[in-house]
Coordinates of C-alpha atoms in Angstrom, one line a residue:
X1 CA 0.0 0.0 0.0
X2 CA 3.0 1.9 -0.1
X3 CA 3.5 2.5 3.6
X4 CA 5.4 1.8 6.4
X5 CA 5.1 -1.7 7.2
X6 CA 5.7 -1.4 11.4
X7 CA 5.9 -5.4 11.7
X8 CA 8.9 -5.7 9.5
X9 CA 12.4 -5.4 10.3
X10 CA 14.3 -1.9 9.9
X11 CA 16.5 -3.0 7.8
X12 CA 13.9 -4.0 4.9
X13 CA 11.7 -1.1 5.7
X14 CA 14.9 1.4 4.8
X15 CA 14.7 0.5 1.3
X16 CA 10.7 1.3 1.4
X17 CA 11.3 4.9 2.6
X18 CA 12.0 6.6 -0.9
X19 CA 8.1 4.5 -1.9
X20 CA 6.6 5.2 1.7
X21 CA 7.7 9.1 1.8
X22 CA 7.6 9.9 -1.6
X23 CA 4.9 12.7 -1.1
X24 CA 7.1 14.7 1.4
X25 CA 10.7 16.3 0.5
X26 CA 13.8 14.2 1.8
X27 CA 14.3 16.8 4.7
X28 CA 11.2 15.7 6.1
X29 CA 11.6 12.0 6.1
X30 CA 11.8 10.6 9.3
X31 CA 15.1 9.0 11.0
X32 CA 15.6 5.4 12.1
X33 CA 15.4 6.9 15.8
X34 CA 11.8 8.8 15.2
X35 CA 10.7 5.1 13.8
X36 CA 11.6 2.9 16.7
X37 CA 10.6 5.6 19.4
X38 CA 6.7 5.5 17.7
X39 CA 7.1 1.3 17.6
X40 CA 7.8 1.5 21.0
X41 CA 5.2 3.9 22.4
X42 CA 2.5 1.8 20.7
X43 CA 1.7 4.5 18.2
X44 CA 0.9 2.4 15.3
X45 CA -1.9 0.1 18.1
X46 CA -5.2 0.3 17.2
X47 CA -8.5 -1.1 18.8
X48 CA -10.4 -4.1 17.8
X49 CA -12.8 -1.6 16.0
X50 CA -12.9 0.3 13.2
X51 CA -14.6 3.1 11.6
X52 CA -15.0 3.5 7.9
X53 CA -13.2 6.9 7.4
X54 CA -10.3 4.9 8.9
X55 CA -10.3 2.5 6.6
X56 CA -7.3 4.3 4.4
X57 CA -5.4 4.2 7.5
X58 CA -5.4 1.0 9.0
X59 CA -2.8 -1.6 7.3
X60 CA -3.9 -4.6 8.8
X61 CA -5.7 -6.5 11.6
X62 CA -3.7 -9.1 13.8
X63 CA -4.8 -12.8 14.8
X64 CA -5.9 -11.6 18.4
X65 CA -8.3 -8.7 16.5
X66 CA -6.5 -5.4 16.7
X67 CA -6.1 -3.1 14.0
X68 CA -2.4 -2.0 12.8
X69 CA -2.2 1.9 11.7
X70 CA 0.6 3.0 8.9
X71 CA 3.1 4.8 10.8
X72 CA 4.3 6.0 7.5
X73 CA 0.6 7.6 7.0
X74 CA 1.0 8.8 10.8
X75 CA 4.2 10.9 10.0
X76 CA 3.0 12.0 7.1
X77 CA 0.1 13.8 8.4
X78 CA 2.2 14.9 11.6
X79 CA 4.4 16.6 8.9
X80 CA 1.3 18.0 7.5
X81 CA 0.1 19.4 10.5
X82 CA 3.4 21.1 11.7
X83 CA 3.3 23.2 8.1
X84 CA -0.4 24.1 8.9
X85 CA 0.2 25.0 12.3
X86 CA 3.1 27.1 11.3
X87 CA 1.1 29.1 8.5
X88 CA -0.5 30.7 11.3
X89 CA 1.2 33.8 12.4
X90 CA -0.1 34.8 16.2
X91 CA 1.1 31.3 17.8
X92 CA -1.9 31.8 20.8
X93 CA -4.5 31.1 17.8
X94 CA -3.4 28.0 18.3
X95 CA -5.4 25.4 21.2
X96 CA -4.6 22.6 22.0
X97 CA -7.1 20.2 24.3
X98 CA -7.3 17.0 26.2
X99 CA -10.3 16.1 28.2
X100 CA -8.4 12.4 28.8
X101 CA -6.1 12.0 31.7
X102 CA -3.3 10.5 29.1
X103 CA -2.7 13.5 27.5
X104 CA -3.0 16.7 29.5
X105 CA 0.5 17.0 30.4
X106 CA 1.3 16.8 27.1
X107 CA -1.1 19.3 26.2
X108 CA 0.4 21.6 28.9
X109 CA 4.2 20.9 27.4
X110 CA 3.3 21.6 24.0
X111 CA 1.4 25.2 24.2
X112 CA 4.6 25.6 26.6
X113 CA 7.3 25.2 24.1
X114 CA 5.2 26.4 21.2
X115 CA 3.0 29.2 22.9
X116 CA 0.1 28.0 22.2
X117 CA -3.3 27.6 24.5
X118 CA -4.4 25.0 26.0
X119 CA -7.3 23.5 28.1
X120 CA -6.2 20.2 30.2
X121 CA -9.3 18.6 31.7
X122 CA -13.1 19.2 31.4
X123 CA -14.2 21.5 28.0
X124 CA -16.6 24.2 29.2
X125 CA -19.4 24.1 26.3
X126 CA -20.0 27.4 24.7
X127 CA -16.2 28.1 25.0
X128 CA -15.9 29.0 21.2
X129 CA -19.6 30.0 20.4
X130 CA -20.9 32.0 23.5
X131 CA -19.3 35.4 24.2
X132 CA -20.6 36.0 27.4
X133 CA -18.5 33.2 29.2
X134 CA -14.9 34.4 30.8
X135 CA -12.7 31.9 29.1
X136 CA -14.3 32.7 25.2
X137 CA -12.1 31.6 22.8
X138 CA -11.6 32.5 19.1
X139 CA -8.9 30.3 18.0
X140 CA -7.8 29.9 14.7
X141 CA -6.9 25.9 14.5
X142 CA -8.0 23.7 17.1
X143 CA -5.5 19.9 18.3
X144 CA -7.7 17.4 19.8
X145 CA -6.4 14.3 21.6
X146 CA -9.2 12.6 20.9
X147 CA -12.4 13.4 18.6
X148 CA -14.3 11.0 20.7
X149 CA -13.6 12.0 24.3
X150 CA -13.4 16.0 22.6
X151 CA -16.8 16.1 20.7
X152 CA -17.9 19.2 22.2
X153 CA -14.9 21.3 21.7
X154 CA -14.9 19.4 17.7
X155 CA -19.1 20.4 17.9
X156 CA -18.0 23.9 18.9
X157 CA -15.9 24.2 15.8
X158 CA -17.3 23.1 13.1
X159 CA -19.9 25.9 14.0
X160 CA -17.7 28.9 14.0
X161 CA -15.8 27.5 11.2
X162 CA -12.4 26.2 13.1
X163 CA -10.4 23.5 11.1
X164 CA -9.0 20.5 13.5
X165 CA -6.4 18.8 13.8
X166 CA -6.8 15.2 15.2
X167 CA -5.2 12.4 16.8
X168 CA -7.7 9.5 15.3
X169 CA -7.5 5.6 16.4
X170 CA -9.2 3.1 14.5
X171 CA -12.4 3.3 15.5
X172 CA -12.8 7.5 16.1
X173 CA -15.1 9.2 14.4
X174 CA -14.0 11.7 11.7
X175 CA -16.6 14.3 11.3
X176 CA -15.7 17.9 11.3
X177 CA -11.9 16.3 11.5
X178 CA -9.9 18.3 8.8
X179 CA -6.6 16.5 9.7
X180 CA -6.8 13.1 10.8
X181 CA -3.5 12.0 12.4
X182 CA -3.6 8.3 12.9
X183 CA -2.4 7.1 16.2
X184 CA -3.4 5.1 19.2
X185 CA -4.7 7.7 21.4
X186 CA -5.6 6.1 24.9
X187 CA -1.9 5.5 25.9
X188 CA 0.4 7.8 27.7
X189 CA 3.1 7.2 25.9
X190 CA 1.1 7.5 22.3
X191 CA 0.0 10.8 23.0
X192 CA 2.8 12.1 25.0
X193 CA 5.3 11.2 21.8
X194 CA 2.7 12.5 19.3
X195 CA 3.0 16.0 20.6
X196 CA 6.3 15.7 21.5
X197 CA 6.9 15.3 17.3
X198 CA 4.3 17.8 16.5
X199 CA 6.2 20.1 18.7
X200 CA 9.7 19.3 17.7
X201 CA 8.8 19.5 13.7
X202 CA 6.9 23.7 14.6
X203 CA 10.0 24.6 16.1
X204 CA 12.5 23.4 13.0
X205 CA 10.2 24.7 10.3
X206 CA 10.1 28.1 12.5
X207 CA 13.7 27.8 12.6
X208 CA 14.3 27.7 16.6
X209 CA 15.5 24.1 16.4
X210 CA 18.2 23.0 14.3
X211 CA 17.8 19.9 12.3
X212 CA 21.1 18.6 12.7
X213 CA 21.0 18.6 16.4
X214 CA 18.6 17.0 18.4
X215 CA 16.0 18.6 20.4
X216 CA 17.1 19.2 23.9
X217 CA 13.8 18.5 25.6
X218 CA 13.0 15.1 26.6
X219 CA 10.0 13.3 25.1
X220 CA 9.7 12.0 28.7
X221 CA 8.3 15.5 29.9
X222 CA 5.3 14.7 27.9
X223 CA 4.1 11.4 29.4
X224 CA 1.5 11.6 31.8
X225 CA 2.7 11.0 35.5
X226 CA 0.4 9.0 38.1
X227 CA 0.3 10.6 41.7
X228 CA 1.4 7.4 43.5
X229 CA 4.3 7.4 40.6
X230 CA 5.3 10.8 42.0
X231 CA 4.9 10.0 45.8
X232 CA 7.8 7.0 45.1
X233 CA 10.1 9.1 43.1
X234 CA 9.9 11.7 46.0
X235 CA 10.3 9.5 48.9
X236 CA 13.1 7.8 46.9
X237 CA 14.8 11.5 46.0
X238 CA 14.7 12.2 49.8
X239 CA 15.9 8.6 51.2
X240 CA 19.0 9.3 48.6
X241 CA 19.9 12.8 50.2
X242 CA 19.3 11.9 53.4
X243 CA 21.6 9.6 53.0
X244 CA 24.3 11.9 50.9
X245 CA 24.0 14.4 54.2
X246 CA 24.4 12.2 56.8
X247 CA 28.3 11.6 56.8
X248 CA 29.7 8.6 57.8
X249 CA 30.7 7.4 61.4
X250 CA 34.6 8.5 61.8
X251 CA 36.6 6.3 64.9
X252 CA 39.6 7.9 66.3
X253 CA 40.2 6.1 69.0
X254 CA 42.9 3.2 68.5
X255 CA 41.5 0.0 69.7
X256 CA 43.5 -2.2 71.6
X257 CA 44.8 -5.9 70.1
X258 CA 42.9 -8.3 71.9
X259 CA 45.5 -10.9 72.0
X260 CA 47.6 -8.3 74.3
X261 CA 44.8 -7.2 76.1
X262 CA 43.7 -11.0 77.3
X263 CA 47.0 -12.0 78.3
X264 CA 48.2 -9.0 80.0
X265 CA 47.9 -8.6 84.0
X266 CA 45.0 -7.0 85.5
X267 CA 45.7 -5.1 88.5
X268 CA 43.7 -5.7 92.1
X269 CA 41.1 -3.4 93.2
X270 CA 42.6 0.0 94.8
X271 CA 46.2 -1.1 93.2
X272 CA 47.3 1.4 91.0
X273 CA 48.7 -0.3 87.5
X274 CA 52.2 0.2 87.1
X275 CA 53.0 0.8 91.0
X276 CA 55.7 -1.6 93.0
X277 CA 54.6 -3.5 95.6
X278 CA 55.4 -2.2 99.3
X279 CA 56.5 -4.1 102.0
X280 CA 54.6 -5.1 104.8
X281 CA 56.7 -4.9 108.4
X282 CA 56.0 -8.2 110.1
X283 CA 53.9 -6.9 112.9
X284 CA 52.3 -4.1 111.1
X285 CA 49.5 -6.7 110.5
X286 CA 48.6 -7.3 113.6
X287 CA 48.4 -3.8 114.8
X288 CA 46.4 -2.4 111.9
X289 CA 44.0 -5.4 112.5
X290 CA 43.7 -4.8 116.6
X291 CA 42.7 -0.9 116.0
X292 CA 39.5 0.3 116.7
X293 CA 37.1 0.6 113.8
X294 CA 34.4 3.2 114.0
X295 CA 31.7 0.1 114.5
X296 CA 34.0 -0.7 117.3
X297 CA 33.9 2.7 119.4
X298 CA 30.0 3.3 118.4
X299 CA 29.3 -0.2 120.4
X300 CA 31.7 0.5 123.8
X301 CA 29.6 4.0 124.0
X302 CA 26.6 1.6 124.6

């Protein structure tokens, strides 16, 4: 079908790429590394359903049910996109939404690092047709994670005339979509690289990122984080410093061999170590012994 075939090695599908990419100019064809990163985020995973506008899309169905996508159609519509977005001059005309958990942080990282809007979470209806609400809208394209999920927001547009740019599975519905970009958008790592692309391709063709050098942003930034995920990094962060601050247990005393110690002589109570003996007068004993003790007087006073 004269796509990319993502179940076959890398090493057949480079001879494919000049048939597979022939619509886009050789400074848009994607490396090796963009390949395997989308192979393994899951990007080319579809559903066990389909729609019929995403029939073009789909490459083939597996023994287990699920529906394969054409990464090489999937790159050529993100390529698409990034010249359309780019075409538009103010970058704030530009909103970008997610009402699934997946994809909000990405949402948030890519108006960040292309200055466009976004709205992570619930989509307030009458955001781009009533003027009386506080966050109205008039945007100029409109990125939806998800037509499905996003129907409002794609509802909203298609009434004032806003084209949209969509991340379509297998089985999403394609009305009012102007540009369907096929990928597998219910996991994090899907989403999260999609706009990471998206974002990296805006900046080169605005000429703020170099093609020769990669992009110093992580595509990690853009994967959605669980809470409990974030509680275990933190407690691990702080076990790890508290263990860098505490210094280690420093012994300056010298400890004695315990060989010498056991067979050396240990002195008698009230014998100072080291001291000669004295000599005892023979009837020193005697006296000392006869003399009165305190107990002694205290009972002849009785």
């Amino acid at each position: 079908d004269g796509g990319y075939h993502p179940n076959l090695p890398l090493s057949l599908t480079a001879t494919m790429t000049s048939s597979a990419f022939a619509s886009l100019p050789a400074v848009l064809h994607p490396k090796e590394e963009d390949i395997q990163m989308m192979l393994s985020a899951g990007v080319h995973t579809g559903t066990r359903n389909s729609d019929s506008g995403m029939g073009d899309y789909i490459w083939r169905r597996r023994k287990d049910g699920l529906h394969i996508l054409n990464i090489g159609k999937t790159w050529e519509k993100i390529m698409l996109a990034a010249r359309v977005i780019v075409a538009i001059e103010n970058p704030e005309d530009v909103v970008a939404i997610s009402a699934r958990p997946w994809g909000m942080r990405a949402v948030l990282k890519f108006a960040h690092y292309t200055g466009a809007q976004s709205i992570a979470g619930r989509f307030t209806p009458g955001t781009f047709t009533n003027q009386i609400t506080k966050q109205f809208r008039e945007p100029r394209i409109l990125i939806v994670t998800d037509p499905r999920t996003d129907s409002q927001a794609v509802r909203e547009s298609s009434y004032v005339n806003i084209p949209v740019i969509a991340f379509c599975d297998s089985d999403s519905p394609l009305q009012h979509v102007d540009i369907a970009i096929p990928a597998n958008n219910k996991g994090k790592h899907s989403i999260g690289l999609i706009y990471w692309l998206l974002a990296r391709e805006i900046l080169r063709l605005r000429g703020s990122v170099s093609r020769a050098t990669d992009w110093d942003v992580p595509v990690d930034l853009f994967f959605h984080r669980d809470i409990e995920e974030l509680k275990k990094t933190e407690e691990e962060q702080a076990a790890k410093m508290e263990e860098a601050a505490t210094p280690a247990a420093v012994y300056d005393e010298v400890v004695p061999d315990a060989a010498a110690a056991f067979g050396a002589d240990v002195p008698a109570p009230g014998v100072v170590a080291g001291a000669e003996p004295v000599a005892v007068a023979a009837g020193q004993e005697w006296v000392a012994a006869g003399a009165d003790t305190p107990a002694v007087a205290a009972a002849e006073q009785w």
